PDB file of C-alpha atoms in Angstrom:
ATOM      1  CA  UNK A   2    -131.768   4.697  53.496  1.00 51.00           C
ATOM      2  CA  UNK A   3    -130.513   7.078  51.316  1.00 52.00           C
ATOM      3  CA  UNK A   4    -132.900   7.910  47.911  1.00 57.00           C
ATOM      4  CA  UNK A   5    -131.403   9.820  45.197  1.00 54.00           C
ATOM      5  CA  UNK A   6    -132.846  10.699  41.837  1.00 59.00           C
ATOM      6  CA  UNK A   7    -129.389  10.334  39.905  1.00 55.00           C
ATOM      7  CA  UNK A   8    -128.794   7.426  37.856  1.00 58.00           C
ATOM      8  CA  UNK A   9    -126.957   4.420  39.271  1.00 61.00           C
ATOM      9  CA  UNK A  10    -123.778   5.054  37.619  1.00 58.00           C
ATOM     10  CA  UNK A  11    -123.636   8.635  39.127  1.00 53.00           C
ATOM     11  CA  UNK A  12    -124.014   7.081  42.633  1.00 52.00           C
ATOM     12  CA  UNK A  13    -120.972   4.681  42.313  1.00 57.00           C
ATOM     13  CA  UNK A  14    -117.925   5.968  43.412  1.00 51.00           C
ATOM     14  CA  UNK A  15    -115.639   6.886  40.774  1.00 53.00           C
ATOM     15  CA  UNK A  16    -111.515   6.388  41.059  1.00 51.00           C
ATOM     16  CA  UNK A  17    -109.617   9.024  42.135  1.00 48.00           C
ATOM     17  CA  UNK A  18    -106.092   9.552  40.188  1.00 53.00           C
ATOM     18  CA  UNK A  19    -104.564  10.573  43.762  1.00 47.00           C
ATOM     19  CA  UNK A  20    -104.316   7.708  46.304  1.00 49.00           C
ATOM     20  CA  UNK A  21    -106.927   8.105  49.027  1.00 48.00           C
ATOM     21  CA  UNK A  22    -104.613   9.807  51.300  1.00 49.00           C
ATOM     22  CA  UNK A  23    -103.300  12.636  49.187  1.00 53.00           C
ATOM     23  CA  UNK A  24    -105.083  16.208  48.768  1.00 55.00           C
ATOM     24  CA  UNK A  25    -105.942  17.298  45.440  1.00 60.00           C
ATOM     25  CA  UNK A  26    -104.524  20.423  46.112  1.00 59.00           C
ATOM     26  CA  UNK A  27    -100.597  20.490  44.946  1.00 57.00           C
ATOM     27  CA  UNK A  28     -99.384  22.219  48.348  1.00 55.00           C
ATOM     28  CA  UNK A  29    -100.741  19.832  50.374  1.00 53.00           C
ATOM     29  CA  UNK A  30    -100.012  16.751  48.545  1.00 55.00           C
ATOM     30  CA  UNK A  31     -96.563  14.512  48.818  1.00 59.00           C
ATOM     31  CA  UNK A  32     -94.577  15.802  51.626  1.00 71.00           C
ATOM     32  CA  UNK A  33     -94.322  13.345  54.701  1.00 72.00           C
ATOM     33  CA  UNK A  34     -95.910  13.348  58.058  1.00 78.00           C
ATOM     34  CA  UNK A  35     -93.594  11.732  60.214  1.00 87.00           C
ATOM     35  CA  UNK A  36     -92.702  11.966  64.007  1.00 89.00           C
ATOM     36  CA  UNK A  37     -89.324  13.008  63.582  1.00 91.00           C
ATOM     37  CA  UNK A  38     -89.648  15.603  60.748  1.00 92.00           C
ATOM     38  CA  UNK A  39     -92.731  17.009  63.051  1.00 91.00           C
ATOM     39  CA  UNK A  40     -90.386  16.905  66.300  1.00 94.00           C
ATOM     40  CA  UNK A  41     -87.252  18.098  64.679  1.00 95.00           C
ATOM     41  CA  UNK A  42     -89.438  20.986  63.310  1.00 95.00           C
ATOM     42  CA  UNK A  43     -91.120  21.784  66.575  1.00 96.00           C
ATOM     43  CA  UNK A  44     -87.199  21.401  68.555  1.00 96.00           C
ATOM     44  CA  UNK A  45     -86.037  24.110  65.609  1.00 96.00           C
ATOM     45  CA  UNK A  46     -88.996  26.751  66.216  1.00 96.00           C
ATOM     46  CA  UNK A  47     -88.418  26.550  70.091  1.00 96.00           C
ATOM     47  CA  UNK A  48     -85.091  26.902  69.743  1.00 94.00           C
ATOM     48  CA  UNK A  49     -85.482  30.231  67.266  1.00 93.00           C
ATOM     49  CA  UNK A  50     -87.372  31.938  70.017  1.00 93.00           C
ATOM     50  CA  UNK A  51     -91.481  30.108  69.258  1.00 94.00           C
ATOM     51  CA  UNK A  52     -92.057  32.897  66.754  1.00 94.00           C
ATOM     52  CA  UNK A  53     -93.755  31.570  63.753  1.00 95.00           C
ATOM     53  CA  UNK A  54     -93.304  34.646  61.858  1.00 96.00           C
ATOM     54  CA  UNK A  55     -89.038  33.871  62.237  1.00 95.00           C
ATOM     55  CA  UNK A  56     -89.562  30.112  60.877  1.00 96.00           C
ATOM     56  CA  UNK A  57     -91.907  31.341  58.088  1.00 96.00           C
ATOM     57  CA  UNK A  58     -89.018  33.814  56.775  1.00 97.00           C
ATOM     58  CA  UNK A  59     -86.721  30.668  57.063  1.00 96.00           C
ATOM     59  CA  UNK A  60     -88.693  28.404  54.980  1.00 96.00           C
ATOM     60  CA  UNK A  61     -90.509  31.246  52.636  1.00 95.00           C
ATOM     61  CA  UNK A  62     -94.413  30.492  53.678  1.00 96.00           C
ATOM     62  CA  UNK A  63     -97.040  32.050  56.058  1.00 96.00           C
ATOM     63  CA  UNK A  64     -97.058  31.813  59.715  1.00 96.00           C
ATOM     64  CA  UNK A  65    -100.126  29.977  58.590  1.00 96.00           C
ATOM     65  CA  UNK A  66     -98.392  27.155  56.857  1.00 95.00           C
ATOM     66  CA  UNK A  67     -95.907  27.057  59.382  1.00 95.00           C
ATOM     67  CA  UNK A  68     -98.730  26.306  61.945  1.00 95.00           C
ATOM     68  CA  UNK A  69    -100.269  23.809  59.569  1.00 94.00           C
ATOM     69  CA  UNK A  70     -96.962  21.857  59.276  1.00 93.00           C
ATOM     70  CA  UNK A  71     -96.371  22.513  62.958  1.00 93.00           C
ATOM     71  CA  UNK A  72     -99.820  20.615  63.773  1.00 92.00           C
ATOM     72  CA  UNK A  73     -98.945  17.842  61.211  1.00 89.00           C
ATOM     73  CA  UNK A  74    -101.776  19.294  58.908  1.00 90.00           C
ATOM     74  CA  UNK A  75     -99.519  19.698  56.376  1.00 89.00           C
ATOM     75  CA  UNK A  76     -96.107  17.752  55.773  1.00 89.00           C
ATOM     76  CA  UNK A  77     -92.929  18.847  55.867  1.00 92.00           C
ATOM     77  CA  UNK A  78     -90.223  18.538  52.763  1.00 92.00           C
ATOM     78  CA  UNK A  79     -86.659  18.055  52.578  1.00 93.00           C
ATOM     79  CA  UNK A  80     -86.163  21.706  51.620  1.00 95.00           C
ATOM     80  CA  UNK A  81     -87.870  22.885  54.825  1.00 95.00           C
ATOM     81  CA  UNK A  82     -85.989  20.405  57.220  1.00 95.00           C
ATOM     82  CA  UNK A  83     -82.560  21.725  54.638  1.00 97.00           C
ATOM     83  CA  UNK A  84     -83.308  25.460  55.143  1.00 97.00           C
ATOM     84  CA  UNK A  85     -83.934  25.110  59.202  1.00 97.00           C
ATOM     85  CA  UNK A  86     -81.236  23.148  59.852  1.00 97.00           C
ATOM     86  CA  UNK A  87     -78.913  25.863  57.798  1.00 97.00           C
ATOM     87  CA  UNK A  88     -80.530  28.778  59.553  1.00 96.00           C
ATOM     88  CA  UNK A  89     -79.722  26.778  63.107  1.00 97.00           C
ATOM     89  CA  UNK A  90     -75.969  26.136  61.876  1.00 97.00           C
ATOM     90  CA  UNK A  91     -75.884  29.935  60.969  1.00 96.00           C
ATOM     91  CA  UNK A  92     -77.295  30.735  64.521  1.00 96.00           C
ATOM     92  CA  UNK A  93     -75.316  28.621  66.307  1.00 96.00           C
ATOM     93  CA  UNK A  94     -71.674  29.973  64.516  1.00 97.00           C
ATOM     94  CA  UNK A  95     -72.866  33.173  65.616  1.00 97.00           C
ATOM     95  CA  UNK A  96     -73.058  32.023  69.457  1.00 96.00           C
ATOM     96  CA  UNK A  97     -70.087  30.348  69.316  1.00 97.00           C
ATOM     97  CA  UNK A  98     -68.143  33.609  68.054  1.00 98.00           C
ATOM     98  CA  UNK A  99     -69.825  35.722  70.338  1.00 98.00           C
ATOM     99  CA  UNK A 100     -69.026  33.466  73.213  1.00 97.00           C
ATOM    100  CA  UNK A 101     -65.441  33.714  72.195  1.00 97.00           C
ATOM    101  CA  UNK A 102     -65.442  37.796  71.915  1.00 97.00           C
ATOM    102  CA  UNK A 103     -67.189  37.647  75.714  1.00 96.00           C
ATOM    103  CA  UNK A 104     -64.152  34.992  76.876  1.00 96.00           C
ATOM    104  CA  UNK A 105     -61.456  37.464  75.277  1.00 96.00           C
ATOM    105  CA  UNK A 106     -63.017  40.325  77.387  1.00 96.00           C
ATOM    106  CA  UNK A 107     -62.814  38.126  80.584  1.00 95.00           C
ATOM    107  CA  UNK A 108     -59.226  37.021  80.045  1.00 93.00           C
ATOM    108  CA  UNK A 109     -58.547  41.282  79.343  1.00 92.00           C
ATOM    109  CA  UNK A 110     -59.827  42.031  82.227  1.00 90.00           C
ATOM    110  CA  UNK A 111     -58.228  39.527  84.550  1.00 85.00           C
ATOM    111  CA  UNK A 112     -54.720  40.073  83.175  1.00 70.00           C
TER     112      UNK A 112
END
């Protein structure tokens, strides 16, 4: 049993303007934590070389924030997904262009 010297009004819980599952901190609130988003970001992280700094640079956040997102401690915004997808597309196009150059070198060597 807990004894409190506070008046009974102070001991009653106050209703918050935030839902119970949201943080009062703006940067931790409002972004969905869903499995497809988390797995998509995790897969992109691995494709980009498994370096948190690389993904942090893409998202414009700190590596610590990337760690929070990968561990589902923070949500992943639509902008996070859009920036990551754009970066993967850019890298993919560079890889395809380079593969074409390598094939051209092979074709010259055969001919």
